[in-house]
C-alpha cells in the first residue's frame, strides 16, 4: 500500500500533471505552446511533453489556452477538431479504491446508484486470480448504441466520442439494450440537480443538467478537455490507474506519468475488452501483470441503495 | 372445400339469406345485462390503467420495476405479444382467401378484428414504454433510417392501415345491411352506419371493385404481416447480447406468432359462438380445422425452438451458457418449461386425438397456448437483459432482478382489456361474421342482396 507522505506528494504532482495533461491534449503543436520569446514569466512551472516524447518544464506564461468560446449544442455534435480521444486502464494498478466512481459522480452531479464508471471484480477462469476492472463507456468506433437510436439522439463525433443529446432522446432505451457493456444509465426519475444549478443551460458536452426519461453515460469529459483538464476519474484515482489522451498525438497521461500510446500498448500488451464483438472500443486495458497490489476481495457490497421511490 | 352443390331455388335462396342476416344481426339488436357488465368491467380496468399511466407520467419510469439492467420488461413483452397476435389475423385470412379455402370464411372477421385490436395496442404500449412520450414527434423530425425502431414505426403503421382496410372493405355490405335494418338504433349509430357504408348498394360494379381491392389487399398484407413480426424480432436480433444475437430470430418470432394468433382466434370463435349463438356458422368442423392447424403450427414452432435453444445449449458458449442454464434449470426454469410444455408440446400432442378436436376441449387447450405465448415473450425479453457479458455487481438488489411493479401490471392489464374492448365493441356494432362471404360459400348468389337494398333505397 502507498504511504501517506507519498500520497500528499502525489497530490501536488497531480495538480501540475493535470495541467501538463491539458497541454498534451491541447497542444496541437507543442512547439507553438512553448514559444520561449514570450512576455512575463509567472514563475509557475508546468510540465509539458515535447513532440519527441520528452517531458520538459516551462513557465506557466507560455501556456496557450484557447479562449472559452460558448458552443451551441449543434456545434458540440461535431467534436473537437483534430482529436481522437482514448483511454488506457492499467489493471495492474487498480486496487478497487472506487475513487474514480466517486470522482465521476461528484463531477457530473450524479448520485448513487448511478455509476457512469463502474469497478468490476473480474475473474476470467476459476483457476485464475481475480482482478479489478474499472469500466467507463468504451466510446466504440463501431458503436452498437448509436446505430439503433431512432432519433439521432446518441451519435458518434469526429473526435471519437459517443455522445447523447438529452434534449432529443425519447427514452426508448434501445441503446441501453444494444450496448453489450451496459455502459448506459437511465434517468428513471426527476434527476436531483444541486442547489444553485437549476438554471444551468443544457450542454451535451457536460451531460448536464440531466433530464428525466432520457439516457446518459460516461461522456469522456470533452468539456474538461477543452479547458485542458483531465476527467475526474483520472485525477481522483490514488493509484494512477486511468490514462487519458489523444490518439492523434499518440500520448496518454494519468496526470502523473505520460506515455506514448503506441509504445505503452505494445510494451504492456494492451488489449480491448471483448475485441471479438467488433465494436472497436476506444478504451484499452493493460493486463493485470506485475500488480502493484495483491488482489484483495471486497468485503463490502457497494451501491446497494436504490433510488428513493416516491 | 365448397359446400355440397345443392342447387337451391330462388325462394330457398332468399329464405336462407334472410335467415342468415337475422342470425347475424341478432347480437347487434340488444346487449344483455351480462354483456353490459363485461364492457363495464373492461372499462374499469382501462380506467385503472389510465390512472396508473398518469402516475408514470408524473414520476417517470421509476414507478416501474425497470432499472438500468432490466431496462425492458413487461411493456415490451406485451408489445411483442400484441404484434404476434396481430400477425395471424390478417395473414391467415388473406392466405386462405387467396387459396380459396372457403371453410375459413366465417372466421375471417374474427381473425381480422383481433389483428386490428392487437396492432392498435401494440402501438400504444410502445409509447407507454417511452421515457419521453412528449417527444414522440422527434421520430418524424429527426428520423434515423438505420434504426430498427423506425422500421417498426413504418411497418406497423402501414400494417395498421392495411389491416383496417382489409377489415373494412369486406364489411361494407354488412354495414349497408345494418344501415337498412337497424333503424331503431340511436341517431348517431344510424348516422355512423350511413357514413361508413359509403353509399353501398351492392351494384355489380361495387361488388367487382370491392372484390378486386380485397384481392390486392390480401396480396399486399402477406409481406407486411411477415415484416412486422420480423422487424420486431430485429429489435432484439440487431444487438450483440447473448440470447438475442441470433440469426434464427425472424422466423422464430413469425412461427411463434402464428401459434399464438391461432390460439386467440380459437378462443374468439368459441366465445362468439357461445355468446352470440352462432353454432350454425362457427361449426364443430371449424374447430376441428383450427385444431389441426394448431398442431401443425406447434410443430413448426417447436422446430424453431430447437434451433433457438438447443443448438446453443449444445455448444454452451460462455455468456450464453449462463443464460441457458438459468432458463433450463435456474430462476426462469419454471416459466420456461411451462411455456414450452403447456404452451406448445402438450397442446400439439393432445390435439392429435380426434376426441380432443371438439369446440370445448380445443378452446381449453388454446387458452394455455395464448397465456404461455405471453410468458414466452417475457422470457425472450428480460432474462437476456439480466445476463449481460459483464457481471452485474455493486448494484441495488432491485437492479439484479426484475419484477414488474403494480403500475406496470395495471397498465398491461389495461392494454389487454383494451384489446378485448375493441373486439367486443366491434362485435356489438358490426356483424362478426361476414354475411356475403358465408352466402357465397353456400353457393347463394349475391346480386339478390342488392336488389333488396335497392328497393329499400328507392322507397326511402
Ligand atoms: S434511449 Fe434515447 S439515446 Fe437511446 S436509442 Fe432511445 S432515443 Fe436514442
XYZ file of C-alpha atoms and ligand atoms in Angstrom:
778
model
C 0.000 0.000 0.000
C 1.024 3.548 -0.587
C 2.469 5.566 2.276
C 0.841 8.753 3.493
C 3.581 11.190 2.524
C 3.805 9.596 -0.868
C 0.211 10.371 -1.345
C 0.403 14.078 -0.462
C 3.381 14.391 -2.742
C 1.431 12.837 -5.492
C -1.416 15.233 -4.970
C 0.831 18.209 -5.638
C 2.222 16.485 -8.592
C -1.187 15.695 -9.807
C -2.058 19.342 -9.998
C 0.865 20.003 -12.249
C 0.161 16.822 -14.036
C -3.362 17.833 -14.722
C -2.106 20.954 -16.395
C 0.518 19.029 -18.239
C -2.124 16.660 -19.400
C -4.024 19.622 -20.632
C -1.115 20.832 -22.632
C -0.628 17.460 -24.133
C -4.224 17.423 -25.101
C -4.484 20.890 -26.439
C -1.014 21.466 -27.745
C -1.840 20.715 -31.302
C 1.715 21.826 -31.836
C 3.578 21.753 -28.613
C 6.398 23.806 -30.066
C 3.950 26.637 -30.519
C 2.697 26.450 -26.976
C 6.225 26.619 -25.692
C 7.321 29.644 -27.655
C 10.056 30.936 -25.403
C 10.141 34.528 -26.583
C 7.053 35.267 -24.594
C 6.447 38.083 -22.144
C 6.200 37.946 -18.386
C 7.284 34.861 -16.559
C 4.902 33.810 -13.825
C 7.319 31.564 -12.032
C 4.815 28.762 -12.199
C 6.490 25.786 -13.814
C 4.469 23.468 -15.942
C 5.483 20.086 -17.299
C 4.812 19.530 -20.941
C 5.521 16.758 -23.351
C 7.522 17.644 -26.394
C 6.820 16.295 -29.805
C 9.528 13.679 -29.456
C 8.047 12.401 -26.232
C 10.314 14.086 -23.671
C 8.972 15.761 -20.573
C 10.175 19.310 -20.024
C 9.362 22.132 -17.691
C 8.310 25.536 -18.962
C 6.923 28.657 -17.372
C 3.185 28.924 -16.982
C 3.030 32.117 -19.081
C 3.971 30.110 -22.108
C 0.863 28.077 -21.972
C -1.736 28.886 -24.548
C -5.266 28.047 -23.647
C -7.953 28.679 -26.158
C -10.411 31.337 -25.132
C -13.529 29.780 -23.746
C -15.991 30.021 -26.575
C -19.557 29.153 -25.995
C -20.557 26.344 -28.260
C -24.067 25.538 -29.279
C -25.318 22.011 -28.852
C -25.342 21.721 -32.622
C -21.615 22.513 -32.712
C -20.983 20.051 -29.926
C -22.258 17.316 -32.210
C -19.159 17.720 -34.365
C -16.418 17.132 -31.848
C -13.097 18.742 -31.120
C -11.138 19.110 -34.292
C -8.051 17.036 -34.717
C -8.640 14.911 -31.655
C -9.167 11.212 -31.185
C -9.683 10.626 -27.509
C -8.559 7.375 -25.956
C -8.260 5.872 -22.531
C -5.868 3.256 -21.241
C -6.673 1.497 -17.999
C -3.833 -0.257 -16.243
C -5.360 -3.211 -14.465
C -2.114 -3.862 -12.616
C -2.696 -0.625 -10.732
C -6.329 -0.902 -9.745
C -6.924 -1.752 -6.113
C -10.683 -1.212 -6.087
C -10.363 2.156 -4.361
C -13.521 3.200 -6.199
C -12.332 6.802 -6.210
C -12.951 7.050 -9.939
C -16.590 6.197 -9.321
C -16.926 8.840 -6.631
C -14.959 11.431 -8.555
C -17.127 10.925 -11.591
C -20.343 11.090 -9.603
C -19.217 14.308 -7.965
C -18.097 15.964 -11.119
C -21.247 15.086 -13.019
C -23.568 15.714 -10.082
C -24.764 12.141 -10.124
C -25.983 10.282 -7.107
C -25.659 6.608 -6.343
C -26.709 4.113 -7.543
C -25.972 5.637 -10.935
C -22.368 4.925 -11.886
C -21.024 6.073 -15.209
C -17.773 4.353 -14.459
C -18.015 1.038 -12.656
C -15.415 -1.132 -10.988
C -15.986 -4.811 -11.599
C -14.438 -7.806 -9.971
C -13.364 -9.917 -12.877
C -12.165 -13.468 -12.876
C -11.510 -14.983 -16.263
C -11.444 -18.553 -15.017
C -11.779 -20.219 -11.683
C -8.135 -21.162 -11.698
C -7.067 -17.563 -12.259
C -6.624 -14.748 -9.768
C -9.374 -12.159 -9.899
C -8.646 -8.530 -10.714
C -10.479 -5.229 -10.572
C -11.618 -3.653 -13.784
C -12.761 -0.030 -13.968
C -15.258 0.232 -16.798
C -16.279 3.538 -18.331
C -18.116 3.918 -21.625
C -15.834 2.487 -24.309
C -16.730 5.110 -26.917
C -16.597 2.436 -29.575
C -15.619 3.237 -33.135
C -18.318 0.865 -34.324
C -20.886 1.738 -31.676
C -23.869 -0.608 -31.471
C -25.784 2.001 -29.467
C -25.761 4.885 -31.925
C -26.844 2.655 -34.800
C -30.123 1.793 -33.176
C -31.131 5.256 -31.982
C -34.245 6.220 -33.914
C -33.819 9.980 -33.472
C -30.059 10.538 -33.661
C -30.039 11.465 -30.000
C -26.917 9.455 -29.444
C -24.209 9.827 -32.029
C -20.536 9.415 -32.816
C -18.385 12.524 -33.082
C -15.321 13.140 -35.186
C -13.125 13.134 -32.097
C -14.209 9.567 -31.379
C -16.692 10.325 -28.640
C -20.129 8.789 -28.425
C -22.388 11.478 -27.026
C -26.025 11.895 -26.074
C -28.339 14.805 -26.643
C -30.653 14.620 -23.657
C -32.910 17.209 -25.174
C -33.665 14.958 -28.089
C -33.662 11.463 -26.552
C -37.128 9.915 -26.472
C -36.221 7.397 -23.795
C -36.843 4.234 -25.779
C -33.771 2.631 -24.135
C -32.910 0.737 -27.278
C -29.331 1.978 -26.974
C -29.156 0.521 -23.465
C -30.296 -2.820 -24.809
C -27.837 -2.565 -27.680
C -24.777 -1.713 -25.586
C -23.085 -5.031 -24.817
C -21.243 -3.494 -21.866
C -24.193 -1.889 -20.075
C -22.406 1.437 -20.071
C -25.592 3.420 -20.179
C -27.806 4.621 -17.348
C -31.294 5.981 -17.403
C -32.895 8.875 -15.568
C -35.742 6.844 -14.138
C -36.992 9.770 -12.064
C -36.579 13.532 -11.974
C -32.814 13.985 -11.565
C -31.563 15.746 -8.468
C -29.828 18.943 -9.518
C -27.544 20.555 -6.919
C -28.790 23.763 -5.417
C -27.994 26.861 -7.369
C -27.501 24.982 -10.609
C -31.118 24.587 -11.549
C -30.872 27.354 -14.101
C -27.844 25.880 -15.875
C -28.228 25.676 -19.595
C -28.155 22.178 -21.021
C -24.886 21.174 -22.633
C -24.225 17.956 -24.499
C -20.555 18.006 -23.551
C -21.294 18.434 -19.874
C -24.203 15.977 -19.956
C -25.771 18.407 -17.559
C -28.387 19.153 -16.330
C -29.740 15.634 -16.609
C -33.248 15.198 -17.955
C -35.845 12.796 -16.706
C -36.718 9.910 -19.005
C -33.505 10.070 -21.012
C -30.353 8.024 -21.277
C -26.947 9.132 -20.068
C -23.480 7.700 -19.682
C -19.787 8.432 -19.332
C -19.021 11.214 -21.807
C -15.189 11.224 -21.637
C -15.452 14.811 -20.344
C -14.807 16.752 -23.542
C -15.736 19.941 -21.687
C -12.762 19.347 -19.391
C -10.534 18.527 -22.336
C -11.452 21.850 -23.905
C -10.235 23.532 -20.742
C -7.095 21.463 -20.726
C -8.112 19.388 -17.747
C -8.296 15.686 -17.181
C -11.525 13.893 -16.316
C -12.162 13.399 -12.620
C -11.955 9.619 -12.782
C -8.351 10.051 -13.910
C -7.319 12.572 -11.286
C -9.303 11.015 -8.456
C -7.602 7.656 -8.725
C -4.938 7.411 -5.991
C -3.108 4.739 -7.967
C -2.909 6.374 -11.351
C -4.797 3.534 -12.985
C -6.558 5.511 -15.680
C -4.734 7.203 -18.547
C -6.469 9.663 -20.815
C -5.200 11.134 -24.020
C -5.317 11.683 -27.710
C -4.573 9.009 -30.241
C -3.589 11.552 -32.875
C -0.899 12.890 -30.596
C -0.077 9.357 -29.501
C 0.013 10.356 -25.843
C -1.849 9.340 -22.733
C -1.417 10.537 -19.189
C -2.765 9.766 -15.775
C -1.678 13.206 -14.624
C 1.421 11.689 -13.196
C 3.024 9.633 -15.871
C 2.751 10.341 -19.543
C 3.295 7.748 -22.201
C 3.331 7.305 -25.899
C 0.112 5.425 -26.550
C 1.558 3.014 -29.101
C 4.593 2.257 -27.012
C 2.548 1.684 -23.896
C 0.167 -0.649 -25.653
C 2.998 -2.566 -27.278
C 5.194 -2.852 -24.225
C 2.398 -3.768 -21.910
C 0.331 -5.935 -24.292
C -2.665 -3.687 -24.284
C -5.964 -5.185 -25.346
C -9.588 -4.209 -25.672
C -12.388 -5.888 -23.792
C -14.350 -8.378 -25.925
C -12.486 -7.483 -29.084
C -14.382 -10.222 -30.897
C -17.615 -8.233 -30.771
C -16.151 -5.872 -33.308
C -17.271 -2.733 -31.524
C -13.768 -1.232 -31.699
C -13.615 0.319 -28.238
C -11.534 3.443 -27.650
C -10.662 2.171 -24.189
C -7.657 -0.117 -23.866
C -6.712 -2.288 -20.952
C -3.252 -3.250 -19.764
C -3.358 -6.753 -18.346
C -3.030 -7.227 -14.584
C 0.530 -8.495 -14.619
C 3.171 -7.471 -12.069
C 0.451 -5.945 -9.995
C 1.065 -3.032 -7.698
C -1.283 -4.618 -5.182
C -2.135 -8.171 -4.346
C -5.774 -8.913 -5.045
C -7.916 -8.322 -2.029
C -11.540 -9.310 -2.077
C -14.011 -6.580 -1.276
C -15.791 -7.176 1.982
C -18.415 -4.530 1.404
C -21.110 -4.590 -1.228
C -21.210 -1.097 -2.636
C -24.017 0.863 -4.064
C -26.896 -1.090 -2.585
C -29.384 1.753 -2.161
C -31.962 2.023 -4.904
C -33.362 5.396 -5.865
C -35.745 6.824 -3.405
C -39.098 5.703 -4.623
C -41.805 8.219 -4.284
C -63.725 -27.225 -49.984
C -67.083 -25.891 -51.006
C -70.305 -26.987 -49.512
C -72.133 -29.724 -51.341
C -73.515 -28.392 -54.560
C -77.173 -28.405 -53.784
C -78.955 -26.158 -56.171
C -81.372 -24.016 -54.254
C -84.411 -22.476 -55.797
C -84.553 -18.677 -55.737
C -87.128 -18.825 -52.939
C -84.957 -21.085 -50.875
C -82.052 -18.829 -51.543
C -83.788 -15.730 -50.366
C -85.058 -17.567 -47.320
C -81.576 -18.634 -46.443
C -80.365 -15.075 -46.901
C -82.994 -13.755 -44.588
C -82.242 -16.386 -42.020
C -78.561 -15.689 -42.107
C -79.000 -11.957 -41.844
C -81.356 -12.352 -38.950
C -78.969 -14.691 -37.156
C -76.041 -12.441 -37.598
C -77.789 -9.192 -36.822
C -79.341 -10.606 -33.676
C -76.364 -9.887 -31.430
C -76.496 -6.278 -32.596
C -80.101 -5.804 -31.573
C -79.774 -5.752 -27.830
C -76.966 -6.073 -25.345
C -77.737 -8.368 -22.458
C -77.044 -7.392 -18.869
C -74.018 -9.670 -18.810
C -72.782 -8.105 -21.987
C -73.015 -4.680 -20.445
C -71.305 -5.888 -17.303
C -68.445 -7.231 -19.375
C -67.990 -3.893 -21.131
C -68.157 -2.057 -17.813
C -65.554 -4.410 -16.385
C -63.182 -3.749 -19.263
C -63.720 -0.020 -18.992
C -62.945 -0.078 -15.281
C -59.691 -1.963 -15.903
C -58.751 0.527 -18.578
C -59.524 3.440 -16.264
C -57.337 1.963 -13.541
C -54.599 1.529 -16.114
C -55.105 5.121 -17.203
C -54.651 6.280 -13.630
C -51.501 4.162 -13.357
C -50.167 5.732 -16.529
C -50.798 9.211 -15.161
C -48.680 8.232 -12.156
C -45.971 7.075 -14.507
C -46.119 10.321 -16.443
C -45.887 12.284 -13.243
C -42.995 10.472 -11.587
C -41.204 8.893 -14.513
C -40.432 5.259 -15.212
C -39.161 4.959 -11.638
C -42.637 3.698 -10.782
C -41.960 0.567 -12.825
C -39.789 -2.356 -11.794
C -37.366 -1.468 -14.573
C -33.825 -0.375 -13.774
C -30.537 0.045 -15.577
C -30.001 -3.649 -16.333
C -33.530 -4.867 -16.977
C -34.427 -1.782 -18.959
C -37.164 -3.544 -20.885
C -39.822 -5.534 -19.113
C -43.443 -6.473 -19.489
C -44.313 -3.436 -21.603
C -42.009 -4.669 -24.306
C -43.012 -8.325 -23.872
C -46.588 -7.221 -24.152
C -45.753 -5.247 -27.271
C -44.199 -8.306 -28.868
C -47.219 -10.352 -27.832
C -49.655 -7.912 -29.442
C -47.644 -7.830 -32.621
C -47.716 -11.618 -32.546
C -51.465 -11.961 -32.247
C -51.998 -9.334 -34.886
C -49.937 -11.188 -37.415
C -52.140 -14.183 -37.703
C -55.463 -12.465 -38.183
C -54.611 -10.837 -41.403
C -52.131 -13.364 -42.604
C -54.255 -16.452 -42.212
C -57.316 -14.803 -43.584
C -55.501 -13.476 -46.605
C -53.690 -16.705 -47.377
C -56.861 -18.720 -47.034
C -58.783 -16.199 -49.083
C -56.288 -16.303 -51.876
C -56.078 -20.058 -51.861
C -59.857 -20.462 -51.804
C -60.043 -22.358 -48.572
C -63.645 -21.366 -48.229
C -64.349 -23.108 -44.950
C -62.420 -20.345 -43.294
C -64.755 -17.600 -44.418
C -66.940 -17.329 -41.320
C -63.752 -16.876 -39.261
C -62.095 -14.153 -41.283
C -63.669 -11.275 -39.469
C -62.880 -12.616 -36.013
C -59.267 -13.038 -37.032
C -59.131 -9.599 -38.588
C -60.565 -7.702 -35.672
C -58.097 -9.452 -33.365
C -55.362 -8.266 -35.710
C -56.557 -4.677 -35.717
C -57.057 -4.559 -31.952
C -53.651 -6.133 -31.403
C -51.762 -3.755 -33.600
C -53.522 -0.683 -32.218
C -52.487 -1.609 -28.699
C -49.026 -2.655 -29.781
C -48.567 0.920 -30.960
C -49.961 2.341 -27.734
C -47.951 0.156 -25.399
C -44.710 1.088 -27.086
C -45.498 4.739 -26.435
C -46.242 3.863 -22.818
C -42.784 2.316 -22.566
C -41.098 5.532 -23.721
C -39.302 7.669 -21.195
C -40.296 10.823 -23.050
C -43.602 10.303 -24.814
C -43.823 14.089 -25.104
C -41.003 13.935 -27.634
C -42.612 11.381 -29.887
C -42.572 13.832 -32.772
C -38.786 13.553 -32.801
C -39.363 10.326 -34.678
C -40.563 12.433 -37.569
C -38.396 15.494 -37.009
C -35.098 13.631 -36.677
C -35.734 10.183 -38.091
C -32.748 7.898 -38.474
C -33.487 5.290 -41.020
C -30.871 2.816 -39.811
C -32.724 2.269 -36.548
C -34.964 -0.814 -36.374
C -37.388 1.266 -34.305
C -38.013 3.427 -37.305
C -38.575 0.378 -39.465
C -41.055 -0.784 -36.883
C -42.861 2.547 -36.919
C -43.125 2.366 -40.697
C -44.267 -1.251 -40.911
C -46.648 -1.070 -38.003
C -48.425 1.989 -39.296
C -48.643 0.539 -42.793
C -49.864 -2.737 -41.418
C -52.456 -0.998 -39.289
C -53.802 0.867 -42.294
C -53.863 -2.216 -44.471
C -55.470 -4.440 -41.896
C -58.109 -1.831 -41.125
C -58.877 -1.712 -44.835
C -58.953 -5.474 -45.031
C -61.434 -5.468 -42.201
C -63.453 -2.602 -43.573
C -63.865 -3.385 -47.248
C -65.490 -6.807 -46.853
C -67.614 -5.243 -44.142
C -69.254 -2.714 -46.468
C -72.239 -4.910 -47.419
C -72.653 -5.774 -43.751
C -72.693 -2.112 -42.758
C -75.209 -1.462 -45.502
C -77.460 -4.140 -44.059
C -77.102 -2.597 -40.609
C -77.960 0.766 -42.117
C -81.084 -0.640 -43.717
C -82.180 -2.966 -40.963
C -81.198 -1.463 -37.654
C -83.473 1.513 -37.982
C -84.462 1.564 -34.329
C -80.954 2.401 -33.168
C -79.995 5.803 -31.753
C -79.470 8.535 -34.242
C -75.669 8.647 -34.013
C -75.457 4.957 -34.665
C -77.673 5.156 -37.713
C -75.624 8.057 -38.907
C -72.458 6.059 -38.357
C -73.756 3.162 -40.444
C -74.834 5.511 -43.158
C -71.487 7.237 -43.171
C -69.426 4.051 -43.036
C -71.468 2.238 -45.666
C -70.128 4.733 -48.206
C -73.382 4.529 -50.094
C -73.045 0.812 -50.647
C -75.954 -0.544 -52.599
C -74.388 -3.654 -53.967
C -74.394 -2.934 -57.668
C -72.370 -5.399 -59.713
C -69.769 -2.674 -60.171
C -69.422 -2.181 -56.442
C -69.017 -5.899 -55.905
C -66.400 -6.037 -58.573
C -64.363 -3.166 -57.180
C -64.614 -4.492 -53.668
C -63.540 -7.996 -54.526
C -60.676 -6.761 -56.596
C -59.464 -4.483 -53.808
C -59.694 -7.314 -51.325
C -57.549 -9.492 -53.543
C -54.959 -6.725 -53.822
C -55.006 -6.135 -50.071
C -54.646 -9.836 -49.419
C -51.539 -9.933 -51.525
C -50.065 -6.783 -50.005
C -50.717 -7.797 -46.459
C -48.731 -11.032 -46.588
C -45.280 -9.444 -46.806
C -46.432 -6.715 -44.443
C -47.617 -9.118 -41.792
C -44.430 -11.106 -42.022
C -42.354 -7.958 -41.845
C -43.995 -6.501 -38.776
C -43.064 -9.531 -36.843
C -39.667 -9.936 -38.381
C -38.803 -6.305 -37.783
C -39.983 -6.658 -34.206
C -37.628 -9.597 -33.793
C -34.864 -7.414 -35.156
C -35.282 -5.033 -32.247
C -33.515 -7.802 -30.392
C -31.532 -9.567 -33.078
C -29.687 -6.401 -34.141
C -27.951 -6.261 -30.763
C -24.886 -8.177 -29.651
C -26.432 -9.586 -26.493
C -26.052 -13.297 -25.884
C -29.514 -14.736 -26.363
C -30.695 -12.090 -28.818
C -27.756 -12.236 -31.152
C -29.405 -14.924 -33.249
C -29.937 -15.302 -36.970
C -32.912 -17.522 -36.217
C -34.916 -14.752 -34.613
C -37.064 -13.621 -37.541
C -38.588 -16.997 -38.437
C -38.667 -17.988 -34.778
C -40.814 -14.961 -33.993
C -43.049 -15.432 -37.014
C -43.626 -19.099 -36.169
C -44.445 -18.198 -32.569
C -46.817 -15.505 -33.728
C -48.714 -17.937 -35.909
C -49.220 -20.250 -32.987
C -50.278 -17.521 -30.553
C -52.597 -15.909 -33.079
C -54.286 -19.163 -33.975
C -54.884 -19.775 -30.288
C -56.509 -16.357 -30.000
C -58.751 -16.977 -32.997
C -59.915 -20.278 -31.490
C -60.789 -18.624 -28.189
C -62.532 -15.801 -30.050
C -64.534 -18.306 -32.097
C -65.653 -20.131 -29.018
C -66.736 -17.024 -27.166
C -68.642 -15.566 -30.097
C -70.262 -18.875 -30.842
C -71.485 -19.180 -27.286
C -72.419 -15.594 -26.572
C -73.998 -14.803 -29.922
C -75.393 -18.298 -30.541
C -73.561 -18.742 -33.802
C -73.336 -22.519 -33.637
C -74.689 -22.769 -37.156
C -71.854 -20.731 -38.590
C -68.935 -21.495 -36.333
C -69.385 -25.208 -36.524
C -67.597 -28.081 -34.890
C -65.865 -28.611 -38.198
C -64.278 -25.171 -37.889
C -62.873 -26.036 -34.511
C -61.591 -29.263 -35.974
C -59.768 -27.460 -38.771
C -58.330 -24.865 -36.439
C -57.176 -27.582 -34.052
C -55.313 -29.306 -36.856
C -53.785 -26.023 -37.856
C -52.689 -25.507 -34.259
C -50.973 -28.882 -34.187
C -49.142 -28.109 -37.380
C -48.063 -24.670 -36.153
C -46.934 -26.033 -32.808
C -44.628 -28.400 -34.643
C -43.241 -25.609 -36.772
C -42.678 -23.534 -33.657
C -41.037 -26.450 -31.885
C -38.661 -26.762 -34.799
C -37.558 -23.158 -34.412
C -37.329 -23.516 -30.654
C -34.953 -26.414 -31.025
C -32.803 -24.291 -33.265
C -33.018 -21.330 -30.945
C -32.286 -23.007 -27.624
C -30.837 -26.444 -28.067
C -28.156 -25.776 -30.597
C -26.613 -23.047 -28.419
C -27.110 -25.366 -25.478
C -25.075 -27.982 -27.270
C -22.203 -25.531 -27.594
C -22.568 -23.810 -24.220
C -20.626 -20.773 -25.319
C -19.522 -18.597 -22.374
C -22.066 -15.871 -21.698
C -24.859 -17.722 -23.484
C -24.279 -20.728 -21.272
C -25.131 -18.668 -18.192
C -28.383 -17.570 -19.755
C -29.360 -21.046 -20.920
C -28.577 -22.594 -17.571
C -30.758 -20.007 -15.938
C -33.584 -20.736 -18.362
C -33.299 -24.513 -18.230
C -32.616 -25.065 -14.578
C -32.261 -21.702 -12.866
C -34.648 -18.996 -11.741
C -36.607 -18.944 -15.016
C -36.878 -22.731 -15.388
C -40.451 -22.904 -14.077
C -41.700 -20.360 -16.567
C -39.548 -21.646 -19.360
C -40.644 -25.264 -19.175
C -44.278 -24.341 -18.615
C -44.144 -22.239 -21.743
C -42.508 -24.969 -23.781
C -44.625 -27.819 -22.475
C -48.013 -26.324 -21.647
C -47.859 -23.702 -24.354
C -46.542 -25.813 -27.185
C -45.756 -29.501 -26.741
C -48.758 -30.716 -24.796
C -51.369 -28.899 -26.920
C -49.845 -30.398 -30.041
C -49.948 -33.888 -28.613
C -53.453 -33.596 -27.173
C -54.944 -32.198 -30.332
C -53.690 -35.132 -32.314
C -56.514 -37.104 -30.732
C -59.735 -36.748 -32.600
C -61.798 -36.668 -29.433
C -59.975 -33.515 -28.380
C -60.824 -31.632 -31.533
C -64.269 -30.616 -30.267
C -65.038 -26.956 -29.583
C -64.700 -27.002 -25.809
C -61.503 -29.053 -25.472
C -59.895 -27.183 -28.364
C -60.644 -23.922 -26.634
C -59.415 -25.145 -23.282
C -56.202 -26.195 -24.951
C -55.894 -22.888 -26.795
C -56.003 -20.926 -23.542
C -52.589 -22.074 -22.235
C -51.224 -21.658 -25.742
C -52.098 -17.967 -25.598
C -51.187 -17.417 -21.953
C -47.796 -19.027 -22.325
C -47.228 -17.238 -25.581
C -47.284 -14.097 -23.455
C -44.944 -15.659 -20.897
C -42.614 -16.726 -23.668
C -42.362 -13.120 -24.863
C -41.368 -12.146 -21.359
C -38.721 -14.873 -21.354
C -37.394 -13.571 -24.625
C -37.019 -10.027 -23.317
C -35.989 -9.871 -19.698
C -33.718 -12.835 -18.828
C -31.401 -11.816 -21.639
C -31.038 -8.325 -20.195
C -30.210 -9.818 -16.831
C -27.375 -11.866 -18.337
C -25.022 -9.338 -19.873
C -21.410 -10.015 -20.776
C -20.043 -8.133 -17.788
C -21.192 -9.388 -14.412
C -23.759 -7.269 -12.587
C -22.074 -6.128 -9.402
C -22.329 -3.323 -6.887
C -25.885 -2.547 -7.740
C -29.003 -2.421 -5.600
C -30.776 -5.743 -5.230
C -33.719 -4.422 -7.212
C -31.410 -3.953 -10.215
C -30.229 -7.515 -10.290
C -33.718 -8.900 -10.728
C -36.822 -7.696 -12.364
C -40.265 -7.861 -11.008
C -42.976 -5.708 -12.566
C -44.457 -3.085 -10.285
C -48.174 -2.711 -9.716
C -48.231 0.240 -12.061
C -46.788 -1.880 -14.841
C -49.162 -4.721 -14.134
C -52.141 -2.376 -14.132
C -51.096 -0.786 -17.386
C -50.513 -4.130 -19.062
C -53.869 -5.366 -17.764
C -55.447 -2.241 -19.197
C -53.862 -2.886 -22.571
C -55.188 -6.439 -22.607
C -58.592 -5.123 -21.610
C -58.212 -2.562 -24.384
C -57.759 -5.266 -26.987
C -60.801 -7.106 -25.677
C -62.818 -3.900 -25.590
C -62.082 -3.114 -29.221
C -63.123 -6.626 -30.189
C -66.236 -6.533 -28.006
C -67.413 -3.140 -29.186
C -66.772 -4.014 -32.787
C -68.885 -7.120 -32.446
C -71.631 -5.059 -30.848
C -71.858 -2.693 -33.766
C -70.918 -4.788 -36.750
C -71.655 -8.318 -37.904
C -68.880 -10.518 -36.578
C -69.460 -12.989 -39.392
C -69.179 -11.876 -42.945
C -72.649 -12.400 -44.337
C -71.873 -12.263 -48.008
C -68.827 -14.457 -47.751
C -70.817 -17.077 -45.910
C -73.575 -16.830 -48.502
C -71.156 -17.082 -51.338
C -69.653 -20.051 -49.619
C -73.048 -21.701 -49.627
C -73.428 -21.041 -53.315
C -76.052 -18.362 -52.927
C -75.892 -15.544 -55.399
C -75.075 -12.132 -54.108
C -76.943 -9.962 -56.575
C -80.185 -10.516 -54.749
C -78.789 -8.726 -51.789
C -78.535 -5.576 -53.808
C -81.992 -5.799 -55.170
C -83.265 -5.812 -51.677
C -81.205 -2.815 -50.773
C -82.039 -1.045 -53.963
C -85.747 -1.418 -53.487
C -85.359 -0.190 -49.958
C -83.450 2.808 -51.078
C -85.961 3.604 -53.741
C -88.713 3.503 -51.184
C -86.811 5.840 -48.938
S -32.969 5.991 -25.384
Fe -32.540 7.972 -26.301
S -30.438 7.858 -26.980
Fe -31.076 5.762 -26.563
S -31.775 4.958 -28.539
Fe -33.578 5.798 -27.500
S -33.723 7.911 -28.185
Fe -31.658 7.196 -28.710
